[in-house]
Amino acid sequence: MPELALDARAGQRAVPGGMAFAVRAGIIVAFALLVILSFTHNVNWDEFYFLSHIHAYLDGRLDRPMQTFFVHGFGWLDHIPGHEMQQILAARIVMVGFLGVTALSVHRIARHHTDAACANIAVLAFLASGFVLPHGASFRADPIAAALLTSAIAILLTTRLSPLQIIAAAGLSALALLVTIKAALYLPVFLATLIWRLQDRRIALRILGAGLLSAGIWAALYLWHASGIVAAPGIDTGSDARNALNTTLLNSGLLPRATESLTWAILSVAQIALAMLGLLGKRDLRRGIVLLLFAAPLLSVVIYRNAFAYFFPFAVPLLMVAVAFGAQRLQHARLLSWLVMIMMVSAGLQTARSFAEDTATQRATIAEVHRLFETPVPYIDDSGMIASFPSVGFFMSGWGVTRYRAEGTPVFADLIAQARPPLLIANKQTLIQTMGQAGSGSAILLPEDHRVLRQTYVHYSGPIWLAGRKLTLGPEPTPLRAPFPGRYRIETDVPVRIDGRVVTFGEVVAFDETPVTLMGPPGTPITLIWDTGVDPIQRDLPSDNIYFGFWGFQF
């Protein structure tokens, strides 16, 4: 197809054989590192949240139709031996596969317009760019959507668009939008495919037809998916879409994630240099517009609130096509060698930083929860860490907390009264501040919720808190009501009387909603803590942070 030859492949080869071999080796090493990091890198909170939707769907608890279509493809995780950590690590291997599909799509598009060596450099540039090795294969919607979208773009750009190819491109695009609404950020890239192939009217019409077909497939699949879900108030389709639009785009200001964006740029300086060479290398307005539209998902960081570290592996793949053009333009192999070396150094630094963020505390915490509770119980945490248990409360992301505080309505007193969750995990800043020793003035939660949680749960070990009460006996009989009915273990230094019955350390007492009277030596501290039916842990859980978060300049 003559109109696709935007850069001639003939002429002096820009990439010598030694460098071409090093680039191929670098790609292989990068994928090997991705597999290793899948097992060792700290699991981020929204990976657990992503997994919790799958368990909610399997248990009939899923109440959110938007951006949950992926649950149909991951039900097999429930059969993975072990608990949530093993399930996420298995899912991450699948995510490595999706990242591989994205890399293949980048290679196919770049190879269609440059040579194989430059296309390989584009793939290496993608894998070595900022945050791809640490987060490109994490268990969330982004790797799935990136693979689906780039595959659809590759079909639209590099094939004759037979009926089967049109259906494939339309289906892939529809699935991406079903997985995450942020797939809409790729709309300028789809426009680029139309501009790129506009000289062939038949192909252009087929691309438009694929777009219409994609909309139809999306609507049909979404209606089917949503028909089996009863949406909770405030997260029905319309409300969810409006909240996502307002929170992530319309009310975010300029460069809401400036630190992440600048960090990505520093880690990707060689890629940026080659992409700029590709964009400016030939005075061809059509090619320049197309390559600029390829950069549109990345440029959305100007207004996109959720441009966290994991967003960049989703946003930058097709920008790397411009890197291939830049590599082909360079006639000085030494400069190209230096740029490739800088990419590899950046990848090495990111990998070293990622290996320092392990999963030890997460593994120990989750294992202890499952030891304590052999069957699922309601629980409170920030982000659905025990995905196989029903979570009580809201997702305490930045977006979730912002909405909660804007509404200004305490929620936990009613939730605890209804669900009676015996378990709380203080695994992220909101609950860490609440359950820690800081005063209510520093709490993120509303004062009533802060007070209710601190009055309802007592510390067990590490980030685990169990339902209970702490009090100190006075000279007069002390009235006590358990947080909610159940069996509680008594921890006391000396025997005490509960409604006249002598109770010693470690005894288990069943409480109902009726208050009881405690008597004992004045000043005696007493703890009531939920009895799980197994012996308490003999050694404290690690006190390290469960989540390492997203690093910026802290190399």
XYZ file of N, CA and C in Angstrom, residues 165-291:
381
model
N -11.388 -9.010 9.955
C -10.496 -8.046 10.589
C -11.283 -6.850 11.133
N -12.314 -6.439 10.412
C -13.176 -5.358 10.911
C -13.866 -5.780 12.198
N -14.401 -7.002 12.206
C -15.074 -7.506 13.415
C -14.091 -7.601 14.577
N -12.876 -8.070 14.280
C -11.871 -8.195 15.336
C -11.523 -6.834 15.930
N -11.269 -5.843 15.062
C -10.933 -4.503 15.561
C -12.078 -3.895 16.354
N -13.302 -4.088 15.867
C -14.468 -3.547 16.572
C -14.652 -4.234 17.923
N -14.513 -5.559 17.947
C -14.684 -6.296 19.192
C -13.639 -5.943 20.228
N -12.387 -5.833 19.797
C -11.314 -5.477 20.725
C -11.544 -4.096 21.323
N -11.950 -3.146 20.487
C -12.201 -1.786 20.965
C -13.356 -1.754 21.957
N -14.434 -2.495 21.648
C -15.586 -2.532 22.549
C -15.208 -3.151 23.887
N -14.447 -4.227 23.860
C -14.029 -4.873 25.109
C -13.180 -3.937 25.953
N -12.304 -3.177 25.303
C -11.466 -2.241 26.062
C -12.309 -1.222 26.806
N -13.341 -0.686 26.145
C -14.194 0.300 26.794
C -15.055 -0.335 27.885
N -15.390 -1.612 27.736
C -16.119 -2.315 28.783
C -15.245 -2.534 30.018
N -13.959 -2.750 29.791
C -13.028 -2.987 30.898
C -12.780 -1.705 31.675
N -12.589 -0.594 30.962
C -12.340 0.681 31.633
C -12.786 1.831 30.750
N -13.424 2.797 31.363
C -13.903 3.954 30.624
C -12.748 4.819 30.137
N -11.564 4.656 30.732
C -10.422 5.456 30.282
C -9.961 5.063 28.889
N -10.502 3.968 28.343
C -10.217 3.618 26.948
C -10.625 4.740 26.007
N -11.560 5.592 26.445
C -11.977 6.734 25.617
C -10.829 7.694 25.354
N -9.782 7.650 26.178
C -8.618 8.513 25.940
C -7.889 8.135 24.652
N -8.189 6.957 24.106
C -7.585 6.528 22.842
C -8.382 6.979 21.620
N -9.463 7.709 21.803
C -10.251 8.152 20.653
C -9.414 8.945 19.643
N -8.518 9.852 20.082
C -7.678 10.541 19.096
C -6.794 9.580 18.289
N -6.393 8.461 18.888
C -5.571 7.496 18.158
C -6.395 6.824 17.063
N -7.654 6.526 17.353
C -8.517 5.972 16.311
C -8.737 6.982 15.193
N -8.836 8.264 15.538
C -8.897 9.300 14.507
C -7.620 9.286 13.665
N -6.493 9.035 14.311
C -5.222 8.975 13.589
C -5.224 7.861 12.545
N -5.838 6.725 12.878
C -5.889 5.636 11.889
C -6.670 6.056 10.661
N -7.724 6.818 10.877
C -8.523 7.299 9.745
C -7.720 8.276 8.896
N -7.025 9.192 9.557
C -6.207 10.163 8.811
C -5.081 9.452 8.066
N -4.460 8.464 8.701
C -3.327 7.767 8.110
C -3.727 7.049 6.818
N -4.947 6.536 6.794
C -5.377 5.714 5.661
C -6.448 6.401 4.815
N -6.510 7.709 4.926
C -7.562 8.461 4.258
C -7.446 8.422 2.743
N -6.257 8.203 2.224
C -6.079 8.209 0.766
C -6.776 7.033 0.093
N -7.022 5.984 0.842
C -7.773 4.850 0.299
C -9.190 4.941 0.857
N -10.118 5.402 0.008
C -11.469 5.679 0.474
C -12.149 4.418 1.018
N -11.916 3.289 0.369
C -12.551 2.060 0.823
C -12.079 1.685 2.230
N -10.787 1.830 2.466
C -10.257 1.515 3.793
C -10.812 2.482 4.833
N -10.887 3.768 4.479
C -11.409 4.763 5.407
C -12.858 4.440 5.793
N -13.666 4.039 4.811
C -15.050 3.676 5.099
C -15.123 2.439 5.989
N -14.221 1.518 5.794
C -14.201 0.316 6.633
C -13.839 0.666 8.075
N -12.930 1.630 8.235
C -12.589 2.072 9.592
C -13.804 2.695 10.264
N -14.543 3.525 9.531
C -15.760 4.114 10.088
C -16.780 3.024 10.421
N -16.879 2.047 9.535
C -17.788 0.932 9.799
C -17.392 0.152 11.044
N -16.084 -0.019 11.233
C -15.599 -0.704 12.430
C -15.968 0.084 13.686
N -15.922 1.408 13.589
C -16.300 2.229 14.737
C -17.770 2.069 15.099
N -18.637 2.068 14.090
C -20.065 1.878 14.346
C -20.342 0.488 14.902
N -19.679 -0.504 14.339
C -19.864 -1.870 14.821
C -19.383 -1.995 16.267
N -18.302 -1.328 16.592
C -17.770 -1.368 17.958
C -18.785 -0.812 18.947
N -19.439 0.292 18.581
C -20.453 0.879 19.461
C -21.598 -0.105 19.693
N -22.000 -0.802 18.633
C -23.069 -1.781 18.775
C -22.675 -2.954 19.648
N -21.446 -3.449 19.467
C -20.963 -4.564 20.292
C -20.881 -4.141 21.751
N -20.365 -2.941 21.978
C -20.266 -2.444 23.350
C -21.642 -2.388 24.008
N -22.628 -1.821 23.310
C -23.966 -1.681 23.894
C -24.577 -3.044 24.212
N -24.445 -3.978 23.274
C -25.034 -5.304 23.483
C -24.393 -6.014 24.665
N -23.059 -5.999 24.721
C -22.366 -6.683 25.813
C -22.615 -5.999 27.153
N -22.664 -4.683 27.134
C -22.898 -3.977 28.398
C -24.298 -4.273 28.936
N -25.299 -4.261 28.067
C -26.659 -4.562 28.514
C -26.744 -5.981 29.074
N -26.061 -6.914 28.429
C -26.040 -8.277 28.934
C -25.376 -8.350 30.301
N -24.239 -7.689 30.445
C -23.503 -7.696 31.708
C -24.313 -7.027 32.816
N -24.871 -5.850 32.530
C -25.583 -5.084 33.549
C -26.896 -5.741 33.948
N -27.469 -6.566 33.073
C -28.764 -7.178 33.376
C -28.695 -8.107 34.579
N -27.537 -8.621 34.893
C -27.390 -9.523 36.028
C -26.886 -8.856 37.279
N -26.839 -7.522 37.295
C -26.274 -6.789 38.429
C -27.293 -5.772 38.933
N -27.515 -5.758 40.234
C -28.348 -4.735 40.860
C -27.415 -3.649 41.382
N -27.421 -2.501 40.723
C -26.480 -1.437 41.070
C -26.859 -0.798 42.396
N -25.855 -0.545 43.218
C -26.075 0.145 44.478
C -26.370 1.619 44.209
N -27.085 2.297 45.110
C -27.364 3.727 44.925
C -26.077 4.523 44.743
N -26.075 5.385 43.736
C -24.923 6.242 43.492
C -23.879 5.648 42.582
N -23.978 4.334 42.271
C -23.007 3.740 41.346
C -23.713 3.017 40.208
N -24.931 3.499 39.885
C -25.567 3.027 38.676
C -24.812 3.592 37.484
N -25.164 3.177 36.284
C -24.389 3.541 35.097
C -24.265 5.048 34.924
N -25.392 5.751 35.006
C -25.352 7.197 34.789
C -24.549 7.922 35.843
N -24.808 7.601 37.108
C -24.097 8.276 38.199
C -22.608 7.970 38.157
N -22.263 6.716 37.891
C -20.859 6.317 37.851
C -20.124 7.057 36.745
N -20.738 7.157 35.571
C -20.097 7.840 34.452
C -19.921 9.327 34.748
N -20.948 9.952 35.321
C -20.839 11.383 35.641
C -19.765 11.630 36.698
N -19.749 10.800 37.720
C -18.741 10.980 38.768
C -17.329 10.801 38.222
N -17.151 9.798 37.358
C -15.833 9.566 36.767
C -15.398 10.749 35.928
N -16.321 11.281 35.120
C -15.987 12.415 34.260
C -15.639 13.640 35.086
N -16.475 13.948 36.085
C -16.241 15.149 36.881
C -14.970 15.045 37.706
N -14.738 13.877 38.293
C -13.610 13.730 39.210
C -12.286 13.608 38.475
N -12.255 12.841 37.386
C -10.968 12.558 36.750
C -10.580 13.574 35.685
N -11.549 14.309 35.134
C -11.224 15.220 34.034
C -11.663 16.660 34.288
N -12.938 16.868 34.596
C -13.472 18.225 34.579
C -13.059 19.059 35.781
N -12.858 18.432 36.927
C -12.567 19.193 38.144
C -11.167 18.952 38.678
N -10.243 18.615 37.789
C -8.914 18.209 38.244
C -7.874 19.308 38.147
N -8.166 20.397 37.437
C -7.158 21.431 37.229
C -6.100 20.985 36.237
N -5.038 21.761 36.129
C -3.965 21.457 35.192
C -2.866 20.656 35.883
N -2.387 19.643 35.191
C -1.335 18.758 35.685
C -1.609 18.293 37.114
N -2.742 17.628 37.335
C -3.052 17.169 38.699
C -2.060 16.144 39.227
N -1.334 15.462 38.324
C -0.300 14.512 38.750
C 1.053 14.956 38.193
N 1.440 16.167 38.546
C 2.669 16.740 38.010
C 3.893 15.937 38.426
N 3.930 15.455 39.663
C 5.089 14.699 40.130
C 5.266 13.424 39.331
N 4.182 12.671 39.137
C 4.261 11.437 38.362
C 4.670 11.725 36.918
N 4.123 12.794 36.344
C 4.439 13.127 34.958
C 5.905 13.499 34.798
N 6.403 14.295 35.735
C 7.809 14.694 35.663
C 8.726 13.502 35.898
N 8.339 12.623 36.828
C 9.137 11.426 37.070
C 9.193 10.562 35.819
N 8.042 10.379 35.165
C 8.027 9.605 33.915
C 8.961 10.233 32.889
N 8.926 11.553 32.761
C 9.769 12.227 31.770
C 11.247 12.018 32.068
N 11.626 12.080 33.342
C 13.028 11.877 33.701
C 13.451 10.446 33.381
N 12.579 9.496 33.694
C 12.910 8.086 33.433
C 12.852 7.747 31.944
N 12.250 8.591 31.149
C 12.034 8.302 29.730
C 12.687 9.340 28.825
N 13.751 9.956 29.300
C 14.343 11.060 28.547
C 14.847 10.605 27.175
N 15.414 9.417 27.076
C 15.899 8.931 25.776
C 14.728 8.674 24.831
N 13.654 8.111 25.350
C 12.484 7.862 24.522
C 11.892 9.176 24.010
N 11.858 10.183 24.872
C 11.323 11.484 24.468
C 12.181 12.080 23.358
N 13.505 11.970 23.495
C 14.402 12.515 22.468
C 14.170 11.838 21.118
N 14.084 10.520 21.108
C 13.866 9.804 19.850
C 12.476 10.084 19.284
N 11.468 10.179 20.161
C 10.120 10.483 19.678
C 10.066 11.868 19.042
N 10.758 12.832 19.636
C 10.789 14.176 19.050
C 11.480 14.156 17.700
N 12.553 13.375 17.581
C 13.210 13.235 16.280
C 12.259 12.621 15.256
N 11.462 11.666 15.703
C 10.498 11.059 14.801
C 9.396 12.013 14.391
N 8.919 12.805 15.345
C 7.852 13.758 15.046
C 8.317 14.861 14.099
N 9.553 15.291 14.248
C 10.055 16.435 13.485
C 10.944 16.038 12.316
N 11.083 14.737 12.111
C 12.097 14.280 11.167
C 11.773 14.474 9.707
N 10.529 14.585 9.332
C 10.176 14.699 7.928
C 9.063 15.714 7.793
N 9.204 16.600 6.853
C 8.186 17.642 6.700
C 6.967 17.069 5.987
N 6.261 16.262 6.707
C 5.054 15.614 6.204
C 3.966 15.906 7.221
N 3.055 16.822 6.878
C 2.047 17.272 7.824
C 1.167 16.117 8.285
N 0.796 15.253 7.348
C -0.085 14.148 7.707
C 0.590 13.225 8.726
N 1.853 12.886 8.470
C 2.545 12.019 9.410
C 2.702 12.687 10.757
N 3.020 13.982 10.777
C 3.169 14.698 12.034
C 1.883 14.707 12.842
N 0.741 14.923 12.166
C -0.545 14.916 12.866
C -0.821 13.536 13.449
N -0.569 12.496 12.648
C -0.835 11.135 13.104
C 0.007 10.796 14.324
N 1.302 11.075 14.268
C 2.172 10.749 15.398
C 1.819 11.577 16.631
